[in-house]
Coordinates of C-alpha atoms in Angstrom, one line a residue:
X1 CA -13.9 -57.5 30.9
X2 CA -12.0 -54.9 28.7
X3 CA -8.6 -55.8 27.0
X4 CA -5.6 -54.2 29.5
X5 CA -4.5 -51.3 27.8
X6 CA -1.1 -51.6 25.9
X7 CA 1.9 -49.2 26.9
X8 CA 4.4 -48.0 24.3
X9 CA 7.1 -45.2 24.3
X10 CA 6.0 -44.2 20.8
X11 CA 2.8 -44.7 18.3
X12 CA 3.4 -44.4 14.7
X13 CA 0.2 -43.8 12.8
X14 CA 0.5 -44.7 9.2
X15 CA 3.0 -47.2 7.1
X16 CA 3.7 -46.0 4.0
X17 CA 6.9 -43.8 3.8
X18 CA 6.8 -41.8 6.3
X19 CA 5.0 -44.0 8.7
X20 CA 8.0 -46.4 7.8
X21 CA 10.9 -44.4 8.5
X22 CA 9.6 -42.9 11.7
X23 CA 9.1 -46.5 13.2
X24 CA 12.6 -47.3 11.9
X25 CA 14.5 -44.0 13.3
X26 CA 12.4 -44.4 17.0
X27 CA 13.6 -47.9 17.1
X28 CA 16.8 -46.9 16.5
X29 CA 16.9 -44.7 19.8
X30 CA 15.7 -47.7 21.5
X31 CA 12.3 -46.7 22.3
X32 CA 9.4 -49.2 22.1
X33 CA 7.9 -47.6 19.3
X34 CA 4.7 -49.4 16.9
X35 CA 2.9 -48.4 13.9
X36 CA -0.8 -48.7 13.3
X37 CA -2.1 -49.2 9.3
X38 CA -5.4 -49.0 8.3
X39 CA -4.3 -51.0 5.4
X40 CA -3.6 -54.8 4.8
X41 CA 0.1 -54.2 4.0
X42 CA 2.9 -51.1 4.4
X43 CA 2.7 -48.6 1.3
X44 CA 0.5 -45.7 2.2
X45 CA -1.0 -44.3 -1.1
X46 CA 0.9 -47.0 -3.0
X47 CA -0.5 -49.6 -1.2
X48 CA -4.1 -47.9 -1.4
X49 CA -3.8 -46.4 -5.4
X50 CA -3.2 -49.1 -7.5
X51 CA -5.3 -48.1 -10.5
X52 CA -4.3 -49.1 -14.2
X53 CA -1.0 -46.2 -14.8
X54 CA -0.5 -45.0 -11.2
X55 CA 3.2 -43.9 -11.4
X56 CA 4.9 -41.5 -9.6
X57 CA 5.6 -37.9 -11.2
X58 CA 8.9 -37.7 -9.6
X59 CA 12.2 -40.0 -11.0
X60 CA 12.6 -42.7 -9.5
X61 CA 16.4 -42.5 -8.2
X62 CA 15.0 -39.2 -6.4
X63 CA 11.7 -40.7 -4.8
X64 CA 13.6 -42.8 -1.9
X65 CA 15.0 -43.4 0.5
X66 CA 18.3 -41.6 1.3
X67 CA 19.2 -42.8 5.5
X68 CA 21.0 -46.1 4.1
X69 CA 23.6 -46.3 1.4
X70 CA 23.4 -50.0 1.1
X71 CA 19.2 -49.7 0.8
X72 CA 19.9 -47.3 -1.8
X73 CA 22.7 -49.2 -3.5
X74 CA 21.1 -52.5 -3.0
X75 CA 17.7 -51.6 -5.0
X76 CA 17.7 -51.3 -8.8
X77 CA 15.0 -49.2 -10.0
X78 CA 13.6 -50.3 -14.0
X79 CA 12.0 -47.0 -15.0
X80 CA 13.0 -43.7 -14.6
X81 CA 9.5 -43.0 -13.0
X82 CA 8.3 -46.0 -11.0
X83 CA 4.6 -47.2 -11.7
X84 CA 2.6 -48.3 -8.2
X85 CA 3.8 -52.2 -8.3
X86 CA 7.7 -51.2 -8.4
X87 CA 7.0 -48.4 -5.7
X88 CA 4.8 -50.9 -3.8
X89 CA 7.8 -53.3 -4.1
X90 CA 10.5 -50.9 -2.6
X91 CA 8.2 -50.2 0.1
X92 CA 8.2 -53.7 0.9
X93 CA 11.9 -54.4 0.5
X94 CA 13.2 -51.8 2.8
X95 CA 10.5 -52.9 5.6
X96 CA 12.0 -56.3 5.3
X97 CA 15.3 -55.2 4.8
X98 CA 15.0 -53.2 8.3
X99 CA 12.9 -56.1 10.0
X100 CA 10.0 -53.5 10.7
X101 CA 7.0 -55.8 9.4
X102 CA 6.9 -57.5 13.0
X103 CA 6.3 -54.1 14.9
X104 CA 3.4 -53.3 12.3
X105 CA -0.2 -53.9 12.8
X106 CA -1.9 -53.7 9.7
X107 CA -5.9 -53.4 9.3
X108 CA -5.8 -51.7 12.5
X109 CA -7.8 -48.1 12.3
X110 CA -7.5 -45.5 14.8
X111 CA -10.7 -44.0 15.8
X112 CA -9.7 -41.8 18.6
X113 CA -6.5 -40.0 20.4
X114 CA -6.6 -38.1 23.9
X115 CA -4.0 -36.3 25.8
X116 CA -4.1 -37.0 29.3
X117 CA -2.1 -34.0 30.9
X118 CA -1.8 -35.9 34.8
X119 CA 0.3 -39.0 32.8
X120 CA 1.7 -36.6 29.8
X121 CA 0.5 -39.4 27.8
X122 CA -1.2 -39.9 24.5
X123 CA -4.5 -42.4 24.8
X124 CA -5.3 -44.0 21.4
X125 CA -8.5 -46.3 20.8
X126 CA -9.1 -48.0 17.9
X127 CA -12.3 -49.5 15.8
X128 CA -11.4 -52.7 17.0
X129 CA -11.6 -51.9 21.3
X130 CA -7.9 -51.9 21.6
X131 CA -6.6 -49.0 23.4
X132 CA -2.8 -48.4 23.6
X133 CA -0.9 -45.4 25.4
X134 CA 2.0 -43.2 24.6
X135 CA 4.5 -40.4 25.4
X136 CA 4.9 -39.7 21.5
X137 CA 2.2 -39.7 18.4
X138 CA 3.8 -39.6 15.0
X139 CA 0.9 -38.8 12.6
X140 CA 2.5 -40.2 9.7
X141 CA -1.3 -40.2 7.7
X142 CA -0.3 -38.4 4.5
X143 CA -1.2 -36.0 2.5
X144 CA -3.4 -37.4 -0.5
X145 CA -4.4 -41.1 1.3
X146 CA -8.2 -39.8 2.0
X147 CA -10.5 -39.6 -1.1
X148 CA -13.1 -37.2 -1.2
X149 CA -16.5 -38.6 -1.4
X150 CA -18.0 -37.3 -4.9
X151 CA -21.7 -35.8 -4.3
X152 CA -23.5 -37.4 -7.3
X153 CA -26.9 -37.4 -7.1
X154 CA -28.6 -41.2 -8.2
X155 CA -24.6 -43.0 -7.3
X156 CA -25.8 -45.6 -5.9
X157 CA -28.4 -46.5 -8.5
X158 CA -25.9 -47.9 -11.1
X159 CA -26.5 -51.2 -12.0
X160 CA -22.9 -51.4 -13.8
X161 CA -19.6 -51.8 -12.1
X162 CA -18.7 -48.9 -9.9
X163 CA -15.0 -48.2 -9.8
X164 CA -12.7 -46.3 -7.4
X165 CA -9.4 -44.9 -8.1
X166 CA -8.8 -44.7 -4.4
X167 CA -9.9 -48.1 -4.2
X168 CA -8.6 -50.1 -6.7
X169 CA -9.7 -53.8 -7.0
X170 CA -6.4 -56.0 -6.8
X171 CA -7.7 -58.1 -9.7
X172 CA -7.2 -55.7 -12.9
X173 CA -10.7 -55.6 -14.3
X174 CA -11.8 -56.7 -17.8
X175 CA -12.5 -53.8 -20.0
X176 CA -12.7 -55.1 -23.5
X177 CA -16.7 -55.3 -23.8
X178 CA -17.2 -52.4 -21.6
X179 CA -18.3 -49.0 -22.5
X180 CA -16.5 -47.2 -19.8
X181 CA -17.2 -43.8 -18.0
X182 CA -14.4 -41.9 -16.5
X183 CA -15.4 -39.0 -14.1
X184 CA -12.1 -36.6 -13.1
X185 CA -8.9 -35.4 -14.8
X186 CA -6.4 -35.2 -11.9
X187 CA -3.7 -36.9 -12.1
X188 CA -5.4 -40.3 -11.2
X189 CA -8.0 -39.5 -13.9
X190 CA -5.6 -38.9 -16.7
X191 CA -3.5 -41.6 -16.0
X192 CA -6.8 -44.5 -15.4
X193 CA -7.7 -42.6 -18.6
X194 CA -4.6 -43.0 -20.6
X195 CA -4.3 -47.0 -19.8
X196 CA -7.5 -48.4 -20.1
X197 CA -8.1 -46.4 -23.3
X198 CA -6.6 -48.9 -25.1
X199 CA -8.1 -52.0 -23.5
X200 CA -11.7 -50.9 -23.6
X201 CA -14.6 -50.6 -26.2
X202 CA -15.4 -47.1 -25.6
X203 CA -14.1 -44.3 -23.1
X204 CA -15.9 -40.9 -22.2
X205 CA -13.7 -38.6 -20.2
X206 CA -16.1 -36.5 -18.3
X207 CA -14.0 -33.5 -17.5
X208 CA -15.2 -30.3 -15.2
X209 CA -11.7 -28.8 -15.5
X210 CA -9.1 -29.5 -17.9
X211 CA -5.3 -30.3 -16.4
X212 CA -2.0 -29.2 -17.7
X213 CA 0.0 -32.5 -18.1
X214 CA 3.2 -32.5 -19.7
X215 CA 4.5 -35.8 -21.0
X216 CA 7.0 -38.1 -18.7
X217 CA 8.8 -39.3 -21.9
X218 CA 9.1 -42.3 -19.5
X219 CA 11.7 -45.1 -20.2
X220 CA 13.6 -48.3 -19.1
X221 CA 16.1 -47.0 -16.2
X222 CA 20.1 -47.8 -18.7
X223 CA 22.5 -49.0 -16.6
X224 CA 24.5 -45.9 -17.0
X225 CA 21.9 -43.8 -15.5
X226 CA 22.0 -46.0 -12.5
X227 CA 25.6 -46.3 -12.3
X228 CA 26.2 -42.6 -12.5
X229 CA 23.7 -42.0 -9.6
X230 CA 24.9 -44.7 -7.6
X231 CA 28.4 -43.7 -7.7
X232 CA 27.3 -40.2 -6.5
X233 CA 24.9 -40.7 -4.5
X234 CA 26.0 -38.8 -1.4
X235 CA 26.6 -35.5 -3.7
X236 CA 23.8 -35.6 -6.0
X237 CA 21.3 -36.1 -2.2
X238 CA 23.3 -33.5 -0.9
X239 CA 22.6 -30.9 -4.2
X240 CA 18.8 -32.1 -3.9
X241 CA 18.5 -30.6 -0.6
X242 CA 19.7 -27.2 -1.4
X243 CA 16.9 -27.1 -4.5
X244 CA 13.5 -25.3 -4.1
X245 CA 11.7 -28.8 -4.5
X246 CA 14.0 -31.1 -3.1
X247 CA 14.5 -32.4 -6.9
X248 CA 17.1 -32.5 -9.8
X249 CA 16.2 -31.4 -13.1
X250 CA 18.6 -31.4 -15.8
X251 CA 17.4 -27.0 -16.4
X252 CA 17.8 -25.7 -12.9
X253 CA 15.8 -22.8 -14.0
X254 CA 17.6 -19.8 -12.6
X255 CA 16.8 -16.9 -14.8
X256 CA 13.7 -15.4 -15.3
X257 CA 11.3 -15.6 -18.5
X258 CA 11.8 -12.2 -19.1
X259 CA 15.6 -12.6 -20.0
X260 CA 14.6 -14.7 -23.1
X261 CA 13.3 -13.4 -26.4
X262 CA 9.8 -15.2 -27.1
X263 CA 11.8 -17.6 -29.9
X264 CA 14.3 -18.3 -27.2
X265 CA 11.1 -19.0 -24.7
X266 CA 9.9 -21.5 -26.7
X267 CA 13.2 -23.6 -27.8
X268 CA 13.9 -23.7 -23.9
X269 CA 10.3 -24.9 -23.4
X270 CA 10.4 -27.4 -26.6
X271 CA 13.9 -29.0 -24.6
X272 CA 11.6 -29.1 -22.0
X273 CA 9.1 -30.7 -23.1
X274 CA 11.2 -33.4 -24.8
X275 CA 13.4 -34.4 -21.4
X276 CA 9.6 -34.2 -19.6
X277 CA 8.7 -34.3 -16.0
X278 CA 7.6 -31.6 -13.8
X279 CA 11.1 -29.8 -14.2
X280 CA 9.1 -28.2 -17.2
X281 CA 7.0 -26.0 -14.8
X282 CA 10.5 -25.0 -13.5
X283 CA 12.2 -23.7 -16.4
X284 CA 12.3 -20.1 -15.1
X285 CA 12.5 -19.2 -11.8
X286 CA 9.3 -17.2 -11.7
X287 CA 6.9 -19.4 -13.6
X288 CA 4.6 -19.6 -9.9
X289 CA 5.2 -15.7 -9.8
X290 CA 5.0 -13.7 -13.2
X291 CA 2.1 -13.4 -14.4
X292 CA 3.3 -13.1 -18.4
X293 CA 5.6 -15.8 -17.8
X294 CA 3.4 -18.1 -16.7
X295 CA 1.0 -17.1 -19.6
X296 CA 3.8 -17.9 -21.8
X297 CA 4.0 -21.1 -20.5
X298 CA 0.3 -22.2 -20.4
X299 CA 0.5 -20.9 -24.1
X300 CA 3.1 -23.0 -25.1
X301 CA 1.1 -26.1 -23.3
X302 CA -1.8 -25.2 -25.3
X303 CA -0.3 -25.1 -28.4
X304 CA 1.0 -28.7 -27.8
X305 CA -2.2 -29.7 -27.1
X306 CA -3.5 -28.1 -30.1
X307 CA -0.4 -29.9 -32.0
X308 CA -1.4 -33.2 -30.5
X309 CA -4.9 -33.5 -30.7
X310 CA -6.5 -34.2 -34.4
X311 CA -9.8 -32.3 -33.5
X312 CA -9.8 -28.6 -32.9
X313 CA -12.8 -28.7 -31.0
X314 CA -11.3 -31.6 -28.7
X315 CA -7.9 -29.7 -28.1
X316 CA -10.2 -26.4 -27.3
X317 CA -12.0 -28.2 -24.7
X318 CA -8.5 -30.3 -23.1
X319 CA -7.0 -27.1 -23.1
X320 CA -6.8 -24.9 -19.7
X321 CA -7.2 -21.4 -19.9
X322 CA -8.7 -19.5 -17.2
X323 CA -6.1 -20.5 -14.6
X324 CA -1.9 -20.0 -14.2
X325 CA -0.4 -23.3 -15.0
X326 CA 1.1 -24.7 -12.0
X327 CA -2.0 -23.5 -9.7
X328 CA -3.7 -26.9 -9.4
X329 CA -0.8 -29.8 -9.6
X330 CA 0.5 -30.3 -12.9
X331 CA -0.1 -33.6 -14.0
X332 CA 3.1 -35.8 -15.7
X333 CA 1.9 -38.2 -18.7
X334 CA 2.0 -40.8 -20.7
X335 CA 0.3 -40.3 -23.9
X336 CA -2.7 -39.2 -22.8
X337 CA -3.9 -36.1 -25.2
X338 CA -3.2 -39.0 -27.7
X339 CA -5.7 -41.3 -27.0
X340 CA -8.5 -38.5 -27.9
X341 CA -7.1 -39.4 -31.8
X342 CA -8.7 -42.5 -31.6
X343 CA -12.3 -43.0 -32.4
X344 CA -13.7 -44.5 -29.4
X345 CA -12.0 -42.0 -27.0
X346 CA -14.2 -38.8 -26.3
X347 CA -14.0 -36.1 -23.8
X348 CA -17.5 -34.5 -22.3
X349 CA -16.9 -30.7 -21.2
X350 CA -19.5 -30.9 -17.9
X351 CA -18.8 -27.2 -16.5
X352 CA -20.3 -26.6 -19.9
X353 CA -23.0 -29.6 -19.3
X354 CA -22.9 -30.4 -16.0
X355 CA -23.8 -34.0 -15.0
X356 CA -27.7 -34.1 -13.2
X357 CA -26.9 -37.7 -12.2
X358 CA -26.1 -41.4 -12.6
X359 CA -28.4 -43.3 -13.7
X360 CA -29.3 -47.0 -13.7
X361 CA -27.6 -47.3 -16.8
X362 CA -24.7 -44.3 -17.3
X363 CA -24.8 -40.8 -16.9
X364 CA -27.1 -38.0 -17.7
X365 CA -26.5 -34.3 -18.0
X366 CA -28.6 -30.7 -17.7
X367 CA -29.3 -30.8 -21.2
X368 CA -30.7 -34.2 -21.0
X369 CA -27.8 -36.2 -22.9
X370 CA -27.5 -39.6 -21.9
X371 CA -24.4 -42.1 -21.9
X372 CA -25.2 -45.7 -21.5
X373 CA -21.9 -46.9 -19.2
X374 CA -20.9 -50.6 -18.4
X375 CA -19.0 -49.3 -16.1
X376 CA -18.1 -45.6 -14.6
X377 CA -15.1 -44.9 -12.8
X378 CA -14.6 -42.0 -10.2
X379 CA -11.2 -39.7 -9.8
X380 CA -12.8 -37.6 -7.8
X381 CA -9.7 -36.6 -5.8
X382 CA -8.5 -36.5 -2.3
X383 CA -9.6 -34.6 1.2
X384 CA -5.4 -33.6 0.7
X385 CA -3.2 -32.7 3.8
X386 CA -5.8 -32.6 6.6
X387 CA -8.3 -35.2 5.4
X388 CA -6.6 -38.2 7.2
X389 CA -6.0 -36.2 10.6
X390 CA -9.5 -34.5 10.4
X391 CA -11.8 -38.2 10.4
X392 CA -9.5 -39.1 13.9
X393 CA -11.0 -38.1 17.1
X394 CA -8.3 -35.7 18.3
X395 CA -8.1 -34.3 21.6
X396 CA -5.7 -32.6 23.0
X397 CA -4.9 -30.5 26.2
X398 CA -8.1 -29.7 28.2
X399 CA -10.0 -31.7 25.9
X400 CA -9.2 -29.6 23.0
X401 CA -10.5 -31.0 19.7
X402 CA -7.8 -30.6 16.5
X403 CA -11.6 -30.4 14.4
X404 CA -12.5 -27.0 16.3
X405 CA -8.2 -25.7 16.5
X406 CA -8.7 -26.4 12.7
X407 CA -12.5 -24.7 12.2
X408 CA -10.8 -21.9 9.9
X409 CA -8.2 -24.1 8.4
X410 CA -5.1 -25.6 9.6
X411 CA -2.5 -24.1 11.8
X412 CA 0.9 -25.5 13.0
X413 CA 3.9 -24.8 13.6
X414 CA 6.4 -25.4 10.6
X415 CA 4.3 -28.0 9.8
X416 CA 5.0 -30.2 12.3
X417 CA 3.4 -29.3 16.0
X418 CA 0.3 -27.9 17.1
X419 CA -0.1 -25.7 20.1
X420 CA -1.6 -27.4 23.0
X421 CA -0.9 -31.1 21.6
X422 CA 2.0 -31.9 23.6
X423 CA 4.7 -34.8 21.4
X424 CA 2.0 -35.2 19.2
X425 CA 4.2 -35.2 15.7
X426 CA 3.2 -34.3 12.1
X427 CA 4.8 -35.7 9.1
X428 CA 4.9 -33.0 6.7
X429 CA 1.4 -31.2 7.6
X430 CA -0.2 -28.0 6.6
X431 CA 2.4 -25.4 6.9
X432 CA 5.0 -27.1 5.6
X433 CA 6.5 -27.8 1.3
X434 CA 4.9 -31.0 1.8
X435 CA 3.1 -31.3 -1.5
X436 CA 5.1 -28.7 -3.3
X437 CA 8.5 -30.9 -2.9
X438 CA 9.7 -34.5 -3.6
X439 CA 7.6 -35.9 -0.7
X440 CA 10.7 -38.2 0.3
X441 CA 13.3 -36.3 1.2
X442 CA 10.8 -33.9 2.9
X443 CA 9.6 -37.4 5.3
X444 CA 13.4 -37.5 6.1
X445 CA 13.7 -34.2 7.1
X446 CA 10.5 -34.4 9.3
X447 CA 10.9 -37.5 11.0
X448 CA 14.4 -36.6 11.5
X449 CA 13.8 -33.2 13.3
X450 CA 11.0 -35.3 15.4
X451 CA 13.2 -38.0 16.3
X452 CA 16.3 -35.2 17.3
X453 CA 13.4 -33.5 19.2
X454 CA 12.3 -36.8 20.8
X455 CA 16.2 -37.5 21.5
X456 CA 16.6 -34.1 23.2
X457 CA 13.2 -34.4 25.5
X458 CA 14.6 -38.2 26.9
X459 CA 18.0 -36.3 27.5
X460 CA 16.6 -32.9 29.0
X461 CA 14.4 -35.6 31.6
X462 CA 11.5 -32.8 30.1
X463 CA 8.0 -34.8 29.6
X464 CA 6.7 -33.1 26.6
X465 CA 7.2 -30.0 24.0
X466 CA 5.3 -27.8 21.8
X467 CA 5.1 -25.4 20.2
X468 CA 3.5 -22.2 21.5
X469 CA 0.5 -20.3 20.1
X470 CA 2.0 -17.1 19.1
X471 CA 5.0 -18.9 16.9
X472 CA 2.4 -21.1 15.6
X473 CA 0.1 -17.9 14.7
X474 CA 3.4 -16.2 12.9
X475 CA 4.2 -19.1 11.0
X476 CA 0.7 -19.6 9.7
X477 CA 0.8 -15.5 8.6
X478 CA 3.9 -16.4 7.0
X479 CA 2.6 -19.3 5.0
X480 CA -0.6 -17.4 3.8
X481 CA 1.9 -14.1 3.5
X482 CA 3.9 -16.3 0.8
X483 CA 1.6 -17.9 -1.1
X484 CA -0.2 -14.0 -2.2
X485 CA 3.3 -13.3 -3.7
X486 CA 2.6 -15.8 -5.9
X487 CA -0.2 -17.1 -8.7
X488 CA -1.1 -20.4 -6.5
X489 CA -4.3 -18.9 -5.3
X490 CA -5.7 -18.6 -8.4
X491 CA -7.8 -22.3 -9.0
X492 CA -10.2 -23.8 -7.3
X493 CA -7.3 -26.5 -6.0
X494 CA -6.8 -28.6 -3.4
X495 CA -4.0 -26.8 -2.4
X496 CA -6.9 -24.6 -1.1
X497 CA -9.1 -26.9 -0.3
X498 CA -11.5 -25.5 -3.2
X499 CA -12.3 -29.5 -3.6
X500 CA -14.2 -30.6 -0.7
X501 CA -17.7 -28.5 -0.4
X502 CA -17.8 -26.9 3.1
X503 CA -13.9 -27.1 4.0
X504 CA -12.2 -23.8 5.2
X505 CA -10.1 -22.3 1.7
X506 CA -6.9 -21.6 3.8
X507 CA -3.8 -22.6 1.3
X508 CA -2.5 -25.1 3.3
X509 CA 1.4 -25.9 2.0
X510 CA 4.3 -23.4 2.5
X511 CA 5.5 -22.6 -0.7
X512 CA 8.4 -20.7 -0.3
X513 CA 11.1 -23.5 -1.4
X514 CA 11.8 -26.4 0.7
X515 CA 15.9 -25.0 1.0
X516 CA 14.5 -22.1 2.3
X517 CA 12.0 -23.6 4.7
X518 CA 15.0 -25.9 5.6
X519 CA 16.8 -23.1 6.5
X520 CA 13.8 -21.8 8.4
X521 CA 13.8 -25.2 10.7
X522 CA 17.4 -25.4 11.4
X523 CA 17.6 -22.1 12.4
X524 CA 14.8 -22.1 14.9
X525 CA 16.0 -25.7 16.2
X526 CA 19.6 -24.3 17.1
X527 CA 18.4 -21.2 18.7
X528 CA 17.4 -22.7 21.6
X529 CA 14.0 -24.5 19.7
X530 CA 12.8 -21.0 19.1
X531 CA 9.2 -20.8 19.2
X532 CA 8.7 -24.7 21.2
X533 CA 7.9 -24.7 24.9
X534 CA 9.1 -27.4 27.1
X535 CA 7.5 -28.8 30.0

């Protein structure tokens, strides 16, 4: 006999921060709302990415939560950018602070989800045989919390320890015999890399691309600092949200490259460098768009690279160079061009030597080379903004499958509806900053609009909304329009979805500013939910 089928007003896929909030804010309109998560524990991609130097690239004060002066007065953070455990912490604390952990089940993975038009209800079935309906889906999923699966011929013939960025062992590994492999220079490669260099015997960095990072100059959080945001708090979150990334640098970059001589260029860029953070790809205000800007940029990261690094050779072959800076995500540091002064740090250039395969005992390359490996790890990257919604079974009006609405790439409307999936709820998706803003405020704004939505469709007695095709169809031309006024296109990213061999090259976030696409949502929400369809 099959388990009766459970009945919710609201499912929330996903517990990390969006996944959190969304629970929180559907409670709080007294619906009987529960969240689903794959994982053991709330976090997301902090619960999931716990390698050695996982930290967030955006300051800590700015990456939370902003709904609840007390949470955000309560917490104290201890570094201007949080590593994974503090993050993982907060996480924690504001689930327990909001008593969510009881309406949370964890290790729970959703296999499928089917609209039923007759009932206007969602049908969710899960790995386990459970099966739960709803009126409302919030696919709070993520954008980066699927890896991508690295196509290495001989993988699985390693007799050494295999590692996983993605996958992290809770128990911090033992590196000081070990000869260690590193495949990937993302951001989880470089900073894996620029930990465990100093804890192991040997490290090869087996780079296919090189990465613009720029150093966090990372530090204990003073109690100034803290005081001086805390005592503003409500100004300095109101001034975030009129920014183009939903973030506060200390150069708000509003003139153009062009205005400066190039001595003037490169003192701005030197202050840059020194305060650190991504701010420094935003130092002018066409860095994404002008093309001898951004080469004047890239130039001055190569020269620091060239400053940093001992070996000529090894700078030449850490430095990028055949695409704008800014055009795959910039990566935010901690030392780690220094670790390549040190003798048993080395870096393998395999677009120039690509790897043939693992072996039993390392890795070998085309020409033959071989590099005996205790143990190899793999940054291999994600399946980033549809990966998580693409490996779910989704079905929605007349049986419609999201895989075969998405065959060409992804299309929504402002990032959070598709046509033809009535209430069923994105948390920043394709179409929307997403990626290219502080990922925070951008879940606020989201599950704010969809909870105001959700609000509206209870009052209106209305059963369900989306959006329709045609609004969905010019949104999508807009997203695509903006991105070719710009230098984005121009790697092999995963903004793209250049990454993943076989998926659709559609660039997926809109990159027009997240004020502007604010602007954009509040404007279509007040004039009568222009482009959404009620039923």
């Amino acid at each position: 006999m099959s388990d009766p089928i459970e009945r919710h007003d609201a499912l929330v896929v996903g517990a990390g921060f969006a996944g959190v909030y969304a629970l929180h804010r559907l409670r709080t309109l007294g619906l009987n709302a529960r969240a689903v998560e794959a994982g053991a524990d709330v976090g997301g991609t902090w619960y999931w990415n716990r390698y050695p130097g996982a930290r967030c690239d955006t300051e800590s004060m700015q990456y939370s939560y902003s709904f609840s002066d007390e949470i955000q007065q309560e917490w104290d953070w201890s570094e201007l950018y949080a590593a994974q455990p503090e993050i993982l912490a907060y996480i924690n604390f504001v689930v327990d602070r909001l008593a969510l952990r009881d309406h949370i089940d964890f290790n729970t993975c959703l296999s499928s989800l089917r609209y039923d038009a007759e009932t206007a209800l969602w049908r969710a079935a899960f790995d386990d045989g459970r099966q739960v309906e709803a009126t409302y889906c919030v696919m709070a999923t993520g954008c980066l919390s699927v890896p991508k699966v690295p196509d290495i011929e001989g993988l699985e013939h390693f007799q050494g320890r295999l590692l996983k960025t993605s996958e992290w062992p809770s128990e911090r590994p033992d590196f000081s015999a070990d000869r260690v492999g590193l495949i990937g220079t993302g951001s989880s490669g470089i900073q894996t890399a620029t930990t465990i260099a100093a804890d192991c015997r040997q490290l090869t960095v087996f780079q296919r691309t090189p990465n613009y990072s720029v150093p966090a100059n990372n530090r204990p959080m003073s109690q100034g600092y803290i005081k001086a945001w805390k005592s503003d708090y409500a100004n300095r979150r109101e001034q975030v949200r009129q920014t183009r990334n939903y973030t506060l640098y200390n150069n708000p970059g509003q003139r153009s490259g062009h205005e400066l001589t190039e001595q003037q260029l490169d003192t701005l860029l030197e202050a840059e460098w020194q305060i650190g953070g991504i701010g420094f790809l935003y130092a002018f205000n066409d860095v994404t768009r002008d093309r001898e800007v951004n080469e004047a940029v890239a130039r001055f990261v190569r020269k620091k690279i060239g400053e940093i690094v001992d070996d000529p050779d090894t700078a030449a072959v850490l430095a990028p160079s055949d695409y704008p800076i800014g055009a795959k995500r910039i990566c935010v540091d901690t030392g780690y061009y220094e670790i390549f002064n040190h003798d048993h740090v080395d870096v393998v250039d395999i677009k120039a030597d690509p790897v043939a395969g693992v072996t039993e005992t390392g890795v070998r390359l085309n020409s033959g080379r071989e590099f005996e490996l205790d143990t190899l790890v793999l940054a291999t990257g994600f399946d980033a903004m549809t990966g998580a919604l693409s490996r779910i079974d989704i079905r929605g009006r007349d049986d419609l499958p999201l895989s075969q609405e998405w065959a060409a790439g992804p299309k929504t409307y402002l990032g959070l509806m598709v046509a033809d999936f009535p209430n069923l709820f994105l948390v920043t998706g394709p179409g929307s900053p997403s990626v290219f803003s502080n990922m925070v405020p951008s879940i606020e704004e989201h599950v704010d609009w969809i909870t105001e939505t959700v609000a509206d469709l209870e009052r209106r007695q209305d059963q369900t909304v989306e959006p329709t095709r045609d609004a969905q169809e010019d949104w999508m031309a807009e997203v695509d329009a903006v991105s070719r006024r710009t230098l984005m296109r121009e790697a092999n990213s995963w903004y793209l979805g250049a990454n993943v061999e076989g998926k659709p090259q559609v660039f997926m976030p809109y990159i027009g500013g997240s004020a502007v696409y604010a602007r954009i949502l509040k404007q279509r929400t007040t004039n009568d939910m222009e482009g959404f369809v009620f039923r």
